[in-house]
């Protein structure tokens, strides 16, 4: 079947569409299908939006006439497939027409799209059970049906989502239709190529009314119907292709609407996760690709032509891939994905800036990540990955099935050794957020010890001698992964700080240790100051990098550096500067209008009374005085405490119950135990049956039962003039009542005089 046979129907469809579009505009005005200006709209006056009706009517009339007047068309296109497309598009047109007249909620529209896709799939408009991808044959079986429904529904909405500028959706649909026709002609699918040309003719007749400034809009009716037809043609023809991208080729031909849909869904999902009240995934917004281009200062026609160029580039690459090998096609796909990633990044979507907005760092706040058991699972996964990688590198065999056996043998010996060594070297007690170079070095040593331990065990118990090269490769891979996971928080935090770019640009004078301290302080607390460069009088440091920032020169280069980086302040971070140089720097900064600061690093003692927060004021009493009360000693003849050891106790804020319970905390060893209230019935029963009481540690949070010897000591101290009857300890119930006594009722006692040394 020749191409010329389909050119006449395509031309006829273009003429019909051009003639019917004004009539569709009048109909739209009569029934109220008008697009009024709004916050999300680009136009400033009402425009009819039933242009899709003209395209659908023109294409349908020419298709029916061709079916009856051209017997060759009946032979090339199966009747079941044509009927499936015709019946499947009916619910989509019906719901879209209602939406053009009066906007509907996303639910009914989505249900109609799914219904239309299911009807088309039921009539045979679906993928084959076997598809081709980069030279490989993949059997998908029954998955062809749900995948076909997803494809049809997605493409039906894709051209509707991209319809935001005058002529954008119709122009991209025209490019996709011509590209599909070309691909199918190369693949000897002339019938599908003719159907694509017929649709292209109908769109071409409508496009003059839709270009900027538009007199008629496609509307949901036209965008969804055209997207459904293109998806049906591409899927039916693309599933039979075996060259180039094969099954992926239609996706690249329709790539720009697909990319817009995927990006919109992804950023809305991320926005919903970050801000619970930001709307759903189907909530419309003004942040599509075309909106971002307009926000960058590009005018309306140029933004449309830029997106046209992107669509033609993807379509041209798809055509070229038909003449390429499978490996070259795969490399081309990777190149396109990288180019697309860079292009989307230039649009400045904040939802995808997971490092700059702190979303990546918030992952570390998930409670499960702070559990030692989760870290153990991460290390076991690292052992498995490193083991498979080591076997693949050693044997130069990258087939998973062939290396599974040796890798599993390696994991059996390395997994327990790794967990035991990491536990003994206390790697599971560290905090990833506060990890430093010492922790990374200790992690590398732990990996080395675990590898040597597993190698020794295999050497002793295995019948065959293990491969030293294999264990060496494993140690290198595992060390990199273990260190990388534990340094991930610091890397992400530093990347976020560098990407934000907030604060006054600051120049650090001194590229030594104090300069590094200044950088670390400003980087750790993102605020008013942001270091951008170093200056140092040492000529050997000029041109080098310190903490990732350049050392631009000596003090003579301050003026040039200030103008180059827009410096607002200079920090002196060195003590090796003479008075004359300091005066010279001050004069330069004063002349340039730059603030001059100096870094001060000092360690000073803080009085105990001043260190205690006002809300947690404590009263202290020497432990020696408690011992006197316990032994029943007279206050007139005090026993002196040791001059070398002095223990003090602190009362619980708001009470007069001592924190120190007479013995250290079993959890951390500190003397910070205080009384805890019983909560459960079993705890109340135990309280009645034992002399022990329930305590909690102020430091580590430990909670348990321990002796309460110091309650009697406290009672004697609080009432020195009235000791307990017959020298007995007060009852535990009386001590329990004292817990609720306000701290202001505590009897103040004079301080104990210290023994002269």
XYZ file of C-alpha atoms in Angstrom:
757
model
C 0.000 0.000 0.000
C 1.537 3.298 -1.057
C 1.765 6.448 1.039
C -0.038 8.482 -1.614
C -3.139 6.434 -0.921
C -3.386 8.080 2.526
C -2.364 11.604 1.572
C -5.751 12.397 0.038
C -7.728 11.437 3.203
C -5.264 13.404 5.355
C -5.627 16.504 3.156
C -9.423 16.133 3.163
C -9.437 15.867 6.967
C -7.359 19.081 7.186
C -9.841 20.965 4.986
C -12.849 19.706 6.930
C -11.228 20.587 10.251
C -10.393 24.107 9.042
C -13.981 24.666 7.908
C -15.649 23.133 10.987
C -13.558 24.961 13.599
C -15.493 28.300 13.360
C -18.762 26.367 13.626
C -17.438 24.617 16.736
C -16.580 28.034 18.172
C -20.154 29.253 17.715
C -21.451 26.085 19.354
C -19.123 26.640 22.287
C -20.469 30.164 22.789
C -24.057 28.884 22.716
C -23.596 26.104 25.291
C -21.145 28.000 27.509
C -17.978 26.018 26.734
C -15.788 29.096 27.133
C -12.409 29.368 28.840
C -12.487 32.470 31.038
C -9.337 34.206 32.346
C -8.147 33.117 35.781
C -5.130 32.745 38.070
C -3.843 29.707 36.146
C -4.684 31.126 32.696
C -2.384 32.869 30.250
C -5.043 34.624 28.145
C -6.864 37.771 29.228
C -10.251 37.408 27.483
C -12.786 34.544 27.077
C -11.979 32.026 24.320
C -14.159 29.119 23.066
C -12.710 25.694 23.812
C -14.450 23.154 21.616
C -11.849 23.066 18.849
C -11.373 19.378 19.488
C -14.934 18.719 18.306
C -13.996 20.016 14.841
C -10.908 17.772 14.710
C -12.790 14.686 15.901
C -15.685 15.281 13.479
C -13.397 15.827 10.494
C -11.255 12.766 11.216
C -14.299 10.571 11.890
C -16.085 11.579 8.669
C -13.018 11.001 6.497
C -12.213 7.697 8.257
C -15.751 6.358 7.684
C -15.698 7.448 4.060
C -12.289 5.861 3.495
C -13.451 2.622 5.103
C -16.327 2.232 2.671
C -14.730 3.768 -0.416
C -11.251 2.190 -0.150
C -11.298 -1.620 0.138
C -7.546 -1.675 0.752
C -8.104 0.149 4.043
C -10.516 -2.561 5.188
C -7.903 -5.207 4.440
C -5.081 -3.374 6.249
C -6.929 -2.299 9.418
C -8.734 -5.043 11.389
C -12.360 -4.202 12.028
C -12.112 -5.164 15.712
C -9.298 -2.673 16.368
C -11.102 0.148 14.560
C -14.253 -0.628 16.526
C -12.265 -0.708 19.801
C -10.815 2.768 19.182
C -14.218 4.160 18.121
C -16.098 2.727 21.120
C -13.312 3.462 23.619
C -13.169 7.125 22.702
C -16.907 7.682 23.283
C -16.903 7.888 27.134
C -13.762 10.036 26.977
C -15.409 12.519 24.598
C -18.615 12.560 26.652
C -16.958 13.351 29.992
C -14.538 15.820 28.390
C -17.388 17.681 26.711
C -19.159 17.998 30.052
C -15.912 19.211 31.610
C -15.517 21.875 28.905
C -19.014 23.167 29.641
C -18.806 22.898 33.436
C -15.595 21.763 35.186
C -15.859 18.340 36.813
C -13.945 16.760 39.670
C -10.978 14.510 38.769
C -12.792 11.349 39.912
C -15.491 11.109 37.205
C -13.042 12.060 34.470
C -10.533 9.440 35.569
C -13.253 6.776 35.728
C -14.377 7.600 32.166
C -10.790 7.415 30.917
C -10.305 4.003 32.529
C -13.591 2.792 31.036
C -12.592 3.906 27.548
C -9.183 2.261 27.882
C -10.733 -1.014 29.057
C -13.152 -1.036 26.097
C -10.311 -0.508 23.643
C -8.183 -3.229 25.257
C -11.124 -5.629 25.214
C -11.389 -5.180 21.433
C -7.692 -5.929 20.891
C -6.047 -2.517 21.147
C -3.304 -3.714 23.485
C 0.311 -4.799 23.668
C 1.423 -8.198 22.493
C 2.339 -10.791 25.091
C 5.910 -10.646 23.717
C 7.695 -7.319 23.246
C 11.188 -6.386 22.105
C 13.551 -4.081 23.965
C 17.145 -3.285 22.913
C 17.488 -6.537 21.002
C 15.996 -8.705 23.765
C 12.652 -10.482 23.685
C 10.572 -10.092 26.848
C 7.465 -12.158 27.581
C 4.947 -10.189 29.633
C 1.949 -12.522 29.250
C -1.204 -11.304 31.004
C 0.565 -8.119 32.137
C -0.026 -6.800 28.614
C -3.630 -5.945 29.518
C -3.079 -3.790 32.647
C -0.031 -2.173 31.054
C -2.115 -1.261 28.015
C -4.799 0.324 30.213
C -2.175 2.338 32.099
C -0.601 3.499 28.837
C -3.918 4.593 27.316
C -5.079 6.426 30.448
C -1.706 8.111 30.900
C -1.455 9.370 27.331
C -5.091 10.489 27.369
C -4.257 12.829 30.238
C -0.759 13.734 29.028
C -1.860 15.927 26.126
C -4.458 17.543 28.363
C -1.854 18.395 31.019
C 0.516 19.912 28.463
C -2.254 22.092 26.979
C -1.294 25.328 28.737
C -0.058 27.652 25.971
C -1.594 28.638 22.658
C -0.897 25.933 20.098
C 1.242 23.804 22.440
C -0.831 20.646 22.786
C -2.048 20.664 19.171
C 1.461 21.319 17.832
C 3.028 18.526 19.885
C 0.255 16.169 18.791
C 0.937 17.078 15.157
C 4.680 16.393 15.588
C 3.955 13.058 17.277
C 1.496 12.007 14.560
C 3.972 12.726 11.738
C 6.766 10.945 13.651
C 4.583 7.889 14.229
C 3.702 7.803 10.541
C 7.385 7.900 9.616
C 8.344 5.144 12.061
C 5.539 2.870 10.938
C 6.399 3.413 7.293
C 9.974 2.312 8.052
C 8.579 -0.727 9.844
C 6.236 -1.555 6.921
C 3.172 -0.741 9.058
C 1.493 1.291 6.325
C -2.031 0.974 7.727
C -1.054 2.431 11.101
C 0.986 5.093 9.302
C -2.118 6.063 7.298
C -4.214 6.352 10.442
C -1.553 8.583 12.028
C -1.457 10.777 8.879
C -5.242 11.094 8.929
C -5.121 12.326 12.526
C -2.270 14.693 11.652
C -4.390 16.184 8.848
C -7.261 16.930 11.230
C -4.911 18.600 13.726
C -3.198 20.627 10.980
C -6.554 22.095 9.897
C -7.279 23.282 13.441
C -3.803 24.585 14.344
C -4.095 27.997 12.556
C -6.916 28.937 14.940
C -4.914 27.806 17.986
C -1.552 29.527 17.454
C -0.675 32.630 19.464
C -2.815 34.649 19.907
C -5.381 31.831 19.964
C -8.917 32.301 18.704
C -9.957 28.772 19.625
C -8.794 26.262 22.225
C -8.412 22.511 21.883
C -10.305 21.978 25.106
C -10.350 18.797 27.151
C -12.414 17.182 24.418
C -9.750 17.594 21.767
C -6.686 17.014 23.985
C -7.961 13.796 25.543
C -9.373 12.386 22.302
C -6.189 13.075 20.321
C -4.044 11.681 23.134
C -6.146 8.501 23.232
C -5.875 7.979 19.468
C -2.109 8.573 19.403
C -1.654 6.191 22.339
C -3.688 3.492 20.574
C -1.752 3.856 17.302
C 1.642 3.961 19.009
C 0.948 0.993 21.261
C -0.480 -1.203 18.534
C 2.358 -0.511 16.126
C 5.198 -0.158 18.648
C 4.578 -3.535 20.235
C 5.559 -5.198 16.961
C 8.812 -3.241 16.455
C 12.164 -4.916 17.078
C 14.669 -2.253 15.954
C 16.060 0.737 17.806
C 14.303 1.420 21.093
C 11.663 -1.111 20.013
C 8.913 -1.057 22.652
C 10.195 2.252 24.064
C 10.185 4.035 20.710
C 6.539 5.274 20.896
C 7.233 6.574 24.394
C 10.052 8.744 23.040
C 7.935 9.957 20.122
C 5.321 11.116 22.639
C 8.108 11.968 25.064
C 7.404 15.592 25.966
C 3.780 15.078 27.118
C 4.912 11.963 28.978
C 7.737 13.885 30.661
C 5.386 16.720 31.617
C 2.914 14.266 33.135
C 5.582 12.330 35.038
C 7.206 15.500 36.383
C 3.861 16.981 37.413
C 2.805 13.841 39.248
C 6.186 13.447 40.944
C 6.491 17.035 42.167
C 2.879 17.094 43.370
C 3.469 13.868 45.258
C 6.630 15.264 46.848
C 4.798 18.470 47.698
C 2.007 16.506 49.337
C 4.496 14.514 51.400
C 6.309 17.671 52.519
C 3.147 19.762 53.065
C 0.143 17.678 54.052
C -2.321 20.448 53.199
C -0.874 21.286 49.758
C -3.529 19.452 47.705
C -3.533 16.107 45.985
C -1.648 14.660 43.041
C -4.434 15.727 40.640
C -4.632 19.254 42.036
C -3.934 21.689 39.145
C -1.249 24.316 39.603
C 0.730 26.916 37.718
C 4.094 25.194 37.764
C 4.262 23.201 34.510
C 7.173 23.346 32.085
C 5.601 26.117 30.030
C 4.866 28.101 33.178
C 8.491 27.750 34.282
C 9.684 28.978 30.889
C 7.465 32.022 31.154
C 8.760 32.622 34.690
C 12.321 32.651 33.311
C 11.410 35.663 31.173
C 10.774 33.841 27.871
C 7.824 35.242 25.941
C 4.811 33.172 24.920
C 5.644 32.320 21.254
C 9.298 31.558 22.023
C 8.337 29.233 24.895
C 6.038 27.308 22.540
C 8.774 26.992 19.906
C 11.263 25.774 22.529
C 8.884 22.987 23.506
C 8.223 22.255 19.829
C 11.969 21.876 19.342
C 12.193 19.471 22.280
C 9.352 17.389 20.855
C 10.925 17.298 17.376
C 14.289 16.341 18.881
C 12.781 13.344 20.671
C 10.842 12.340 17.550
C 13.952 12.661 15.371
C 16.013 10.571 17.783
C 13.318 7.903 17.709
C 13.470 7.814 13.911
C 17.280 7.622 13.912
C 17.204 4.757 16.411
C 15.538 2.590 13.758
C 18.919 2.429 11.991
C 21.028 1.778 15.127
C 22.070 -1.365 16.936
C 20.617 -2.309 20.291
C 23.721 -1.263 22.278
C 23.932 2.096 20.517
C 20.233 2.654 21.138
C 20.718 1.951 24.836
C 23.542 4.502 25.019
C 21.345 7.004 23.200
C 18.582 6.473 25.764
C 21.037 7.116 28.592
C 22.213 10.318 26.882
C 18.618 11.503 26.454
C 17.821 10.808 30.100
C 20.875 12.772 31.259
C 20.003 15.666 28.943
C 16.424 15.614 30.204
C 17.589 15.645 33.817
C 19.802 18.656 33.197
C 17.027 20.437 31.335
C 14.499 19.885 34.114
C 17.074 21.069 36.633
C 17.437 24.341 34.735
C 13.710 24.931 35.182
C 14.290 25.268 38.923
C 11.696 22.960 40.460
C 12.010 23.341 44.243
C 10.211 20.028 44.847
C 13.137 18.118 43.324
C 15.788 20.076 45.232
C 15.775 17.451 47.989
C 19.239 18.474 49.156
C 18.649 22.216 49.153
C 15.259 22.042 50.885
C 16.483 19.529 53.477
C 14.213 16.643 52.440
C 17.180 14.263 52.174
C 18.353 15.171 55.681
C 14.896 14.630 57.153
C 15.178 10.965 56.226
C 17.685 10.592 59.059
C 15.032 11.804 61.526
C 12.865 8.738 60.919
C 12.793 6.841 64.242
C 13.625 3.491 62.665
C 16.903 4.857 61.286
C 18.059 5.652 64.813
C 17.749 2.040 65.929
C 20.852 -0.097 66.117
C 19.000 -3.050 64.595
C 18.300 -1.064 61.433
C 21.990 -0.200 61.136
C 22.782 -3.906 61.415
C 20.489 -4.628 58.468
C 22.203 -1.901 56.455
C 25.603 -3.447 57.164
C 24.322 -6.893 56.161
C 23.048 -5.434 52.885
C 26.467 -3.855 52.358
C 28.108 -7.247 52.937
C 25.873 -8.813 50.272
C 26.452 -6.039 47.738
C 30.214 -6.047 48.298
C 30.346 -9.848 48.054
C 28.529 -9.940 44.714
C 30.607 -7.060 43.433
C 33.849 -8.717 44.480
C 32.959 -11.980 42.736
C 31.929 -10.145 39.558
C 35.134 -8.098 39.492
C 37.300 -11.113 40.241
C 35.745 -13.391 37.617
C 34.822 -10.637 35.129
C 31.417 -12.307 34.905
C 28.453 -9.966 35.295
C 25.675 -12.538 35.113
C 23.839 -12.739 38.422
C 22.957 -16.411 38.114
C 26.554 -17.532 37.528
C 28.057 -15.612 40.482
C 25.287 -16.359 42.952
C 26.933 -19.494 44.370
C 30.414 -18.049 45.132
C 28.872 -14.845 46.460
C 26.595 -16.707 48.874
C 29.559 -18.746 50.144
C 31.363 -15.476 50.773
C 28.375 -13.955 52.565
C 28.000 -16.962 54.892
C 31.419 -16.330 56.434
C 31.520 -12.525 56.187
C 28.079 -11.628 57.556
C 28.499 -12.992 61.107
C 32.104 -11.831 61.288
C 31.088 -8.308 60.274
C 28.262 -8.044 62.817
C 30.406 -9.393 65.669
C 33.399 -7.173 64.914
C 31.254 -4.066 64.409
C 29.488 -4.766 67.698
C 32.717 -5.323 69.622
C 34.262 -2.174 68.143
C 31.109 -0.225 69.150
C 30.236 0.939 65.657
C 26.543 0.551 66.465
C 26.736 3.052 69.312
C 27.881 5.955 67.192
C 25.678 8.675 65.716
C 25.979 9.202 61.966
C 25.139 12.870 62.358
C 28.137 13.465 64.622
C 30.600 11.130 62.905
C 34.111 12.497 62.410
C 37.254 11.290 60.693
C 38.120 9.072 63.668
C 34.788 7.240 63.296
C 35.422 6.681 59.595
C 38.915 5.347 60.290
C 37.479 3.030 62.958
C 34.873 1.775 60.476
C 37.597 0.989 57.925
C 39.586 -0.872 60.594
C 36.469 -2.832 61.542
C 35.948 -3.861 57.921
C 39.569 -4.978 57.684
C 39.363 -6.975 60.925
C 36.084 -8.618 59.876
C 37.565 -9.557 56.488
C 40.677 -11.042 58.078
C 38.551 -12.959 60.580
C 36.359 -14.424 57.831
C 39.411 -15.225 55.710
C 41.047 -17.026 58.640
C 37.879 -19.003 59.320
C 37.650 -20.062 55.687
C 41.344 -20.950 55.712
C 40.870 -23.229 58.726
C 37.498 -24.837 58.111
C 36.997 -24.722 54.316
C 38.300 -27.690 52.320
C 39.697 -25.435 49.588
C 41.987 -22.478 50.237
C 40.152 -19.159 49.857
C 41.195 -16.578 47.317
C 43.147 -13.742 48.888
C 42.465 -11.466 45.925
C 38.723 -12.035 46.302
C 38.772 -11.038 49.975
C 40.958 -8.024 49.169
C 38.488 -6.766 46.569
C 35.672 -7.348 49.048
C 37.482 -5.367 51.762
C 37.928 -2.405 49.424
C 34.296 -2.405 48.282
C 32.911 -2.951 51.763
C 35.132 -0.256 53.246
C 33.939 2.286 50.705
C 30.280 1.404 51.275
C 30.498 1.346 55.076
C 32.372 4.644 55.193
C 30.061 6.193 52.620
C 26.908 5.301 54.538
C 28.278 6.712 57.780
C 29.519 9.865 56.071
C 26.306 10.357 54.097
C 24.751 12.760 56.591
C 27.788 15.044 56.648
C 27.992 14.972 52.854
C 24.320 15.860 52.447
C 24.510 18.560 55.122
C 27.541 20.150 53.450
C 25.876 19.916 50.036
C 22.755 21.585 51.366
C 24.764 24.391 52.923
C 26.674 25.013 49.710
C 23.525 24.924 47.575
C 21.519 27.384 49.661
C 23.875 30.326 49.140
C 22.326 32.394 51.944
C 24.146 34.868 54.156
C 26.599 37.696 53.643
C 29.639 36.662 51.562
C 32.549 36.564 53.990
C 36.316 36.512 53.433
C 38.408 34.591 55.974
C 41.848 36.049 56.643
C 44.000 33.090 57.638
C 43.949 29.663 55.980
C 45.271 27.755 58.977
C 43.611 25.847 61.783
C 41.682 28.835 63.113
C 40.532 29.587 59.589
C 39.178 26.050 59.342
C 37.422 26.568 62.698
C 35.824 29.761 61.403
C 34.648 27.985 58.269
C 33.244 25.081 60.288
C 31.341 27.405 62.616
C 29.765 29.371 59.792
C 28.972 26.233 57.788
C 27.483 24.418 60.775
C 25.173 27.296 61.655
C 23.827 28.714 58.400
C 23.003 32.277 59.217
C 24.198 35.785 58.489
C 27.720 34.897 57.312
C 28.712 32.686 54.367
C 32.417 32.051 53.696
C 33.414 32.263 50.045
C 37.237 32.489 50.014
C 40.437 32.633 52.082
C 43.354 35.050 52.065
C 46.672 34.244 53.677
C 50.069 35.933 53.717
C 51.844 32.593 53.206
C 52.754 32.539 49.469
C 52.795 28.716 49.420
C 49.039 28.600 50.147
C 48.064 30.865 47.260
C 46.007 29.035 44.640
C 45.215 26.095 46.923
C 41.834 25.093 48.300
C 40.939 24.924 51.991
C 37.582 23.366 52.920
C 36.619 23.585 49.260
C 37.205 27.353 49.092
C 40.064 28.990 47.169
C 42.962 30.807 48.793
C 42.976 33.865 46.543
C 46.224 35.412 47.769
C 47.587 37.673 50.475
C 46.261 40.814 52.115
C 47.130 42.809 48.979
C 44.409 40.921 47.063
C 41.639 41.836 49.501
C 40.309 44.693 47.381
C 40.128 42.579 44.218
C 38.507 39.713 46.124
C 35.913 41.997 47.686
C 34.835 43.259 44.272
C 34.959 39.782 42.706
C 32.819 37.963 45.289
C 30.798 40.890 46.629
C 32.318 40.489 50.078
C 30.376 42.069 52.935
C 32.609 41.154 55.869
C 36.156 39.964 56.613
C 36.967 37.664 59.529
C 40.465 37.578 61.039
C 41.105 33.922 61.884
C 44.786 33.971 62.770
C 46.994 35.146 65.637
C 50.118 35.420 63.490
C 49.382 38.918 62.258
C 51.356 41.995 63.188
C 49.839 45.234 64.328
C 50.839 47.004 61.134
C 49.241 44.361 58.924
C 46.122 44.488 61.047
C 45.987 48.278 60.720
C 46.479 47.996 56.968
C 43.647 45.479 56.703
C 41.409 47.742 58.782
C 42.104 50.681 56.481
C 41.283 48.604 53.388
C 38.042 47.338 54.894
C 37.016 50.836 55.987
C 37.713 52.200 52.527
C 35.696 49.392 50.899
C 32.831 49.623 53.384
C 33.355 46.047 54.621
C 32.855 44.938 58.212
C 35.994 43.645 59.954
C 35.496 40.860 62.516
C 37.829 38.693 64.602
C 37.396 35.052 65.607
C 37.808 34.400 69.341
C 38.236 30.820 70.561
C 38.514 30.501 74.324
C 37.666 28.075 77.119
C 36.560 29.602 80.431
C 35.227 28.129 83.653
C 31.540 28.589 84.443
C 30.267 28.819 88.057
C 27.936 25.981 89.040
C 25.192 28.362 90.145
C 25.375 30.269 86.872
C 25.419 27.092 84.809
C 22.151 25.743 86.260
C 19.075 26.835 84.258
C 16.546 28.932 86.204
C 13.773 26.414 85.563
C 15.849 23.597 87.052
C 17.374 25.259 90.097
C 18.907 22.681 92.412
C 19.739 22.558 96.090
C 22.892 20.714 97.037
C 23.990 19.093 100.246
C 27.249 17.217 100.869
C 26.947 13.467 101.042
C 29.039 13.476 104.223
C 26.193 15.263 105.988
C 23.802 12.541 104.888
C 26.128 9.968 106.390
C 26.073 11.762 109.751
C 22.284 11.740 109.818
C 22.160 8.064 108.938
C 24.553 7.165 111.718
C 22.550 9.230 114.219
C 25.463 11.571 114.948
C 24.825 14.779 116.900
C 24.891 18.112 115.082
C 27.070 19.513 117.824
C 29.817 17.028 116.983
C 29.845 16.730 113.205
C 31.979 14.136 111.484
C 34.167 15.651 108.825
C 34.119 14.379 105.246
C 37.252 13.530 103.333
C 39.038 16.549 101.929
C 39.850 14.752 98.645
C 36.378 13.420 97.776
C 33.222 15.519 97.899
C 29.906 14.218 96.548
C 26.857 16.409 96.263
C 23.248 15.576 95.619
C 20.663 17.615 93.703
C 16.958 17.685 94.445
C 14.338 17.096 91.785
C 13.127 20.527 90.554
C 9.953 21.544 92.393
C 10.318 18.898 95.143
C 12.586 18.074 98.019
C 13.262 14.522 96.922
C 16.999 13.990 96.322
C 18.149 12.890 92.911
C 20.984 10.737 94.244
C 19.557 7.440 95.425
C 22.636 6.266 97.252
C 24.108 4.299 94.367
C 24.969 5.004 90.743
C 22.588 4.451 87.848
C 22.863 0.891 86.486
C 22.570 2.280 82.969
C 25.181 5.031 82.803
C 26.838 5.008 86.234
C 25.935 8.617 87.101
C 24.426 9.761 90.396
C 21.318 11.266 88.818
C 18.525 8.932 89.993
C 15.233 10.422 91.121
C 11.917 8.958 92.184
C 9.506 7.855 89.459
C 5.765 7.363 89.853
C 4.310 3.869 89.538
C 2.071 3.411 86.514
C 1.011 -0.222 86.220
C -0.934 -2.430 88.619
C 2.038 -4.777 88.920
C 4.241 -1.868 89.950
C 1.760 -0.836 92.670
C 1.652 -4.367 94.034
C 5.430 -4.587 94.082
C 5.624 -1.225 95.854
C 3.536 -2.639 98.721
C 5.564 -5.840 98.974
C 9.136 -4.529 98.830
C 11.327 -1.891 100.409
C 12.645 -0.851 97.011
C 11.227 2.071 95.104
C 10.963 2.962 91.441
C 13.623 5.379 90.179
C 14.475 7.025 86.854
C 17.856 8.332 85.703
C 18.009 12.002 84.737
C 20.928 11.315 82.392
C 20.198 8.175 80.365
C 16.503 7.624 81.110
C 16.950 4.257 82.896
C 13.911 3.266 84.986
C 13.961 0.528 87.576
C 13.724 -0.530 91.215
C 16.456 0.264 93.721
C 16.983 0.845 97.456
C 15.916 4.124 99.085
C 18.406 4.496 101.924
C 18.758 8.226 101.394
C 15.088 8.901 102.205
C 15.789 8.574 105.878
C 18.886 10.724 105.533
C 16.869 13.412 103.816
C 14.127 13.251 106.472
C 16.660 13.687 109.218
C 18.283 16.598 107.396
C 14.969 18.347 106.715
C 13.990 18.078 110.425
C 17.256 18.299 112.397
C 15.547 19.249 115.661
C 13.171 16.265 115.543
C 14.966 13.037 114.710
C 12.966 9.928 114.046
C 11.461 8.217 117.027
C 13.905 5.815 118.602
C 16.297 6.490 115.718
C 14.196 4.522 113.252
C 13.845 5.331 109.591
C 10.615 7.045 108.465
C 8.039 4.969 106.664
C 8.178 4.739 102.895
C 4.614 6.065 102.630
C 5.657 9.215 104.442
C 8.517 9.665 102.008
C 6.105 9.204 99.105
C 4.001 12.059 100.428
C 7.054 14.287 100.549
C 7.473 13.988 96.767
C 4.544 16.344 96.283
C 5.835 18.953 98.764
C 6.869 22.190 97.012
C 10.526 23.040 96.971
C 9.940 26.392 98.697
C 8.926 24.538 101.890
C 12.344 22.927 102.204
C 14.037 23.991 105.414
C 17.168 25.937 104.553
C 20.262 25.027 106.530
C 23.549 26.834 106.867
C 26.384 25.695 104.643
C 28.865 23.220 106.081
C 32.228 24.696 106.804
C 35.100 23.095 104.967
C 38.055 21.735 106.847
C 41.172 23.785 106.369
C 43.681 21.915 104.308
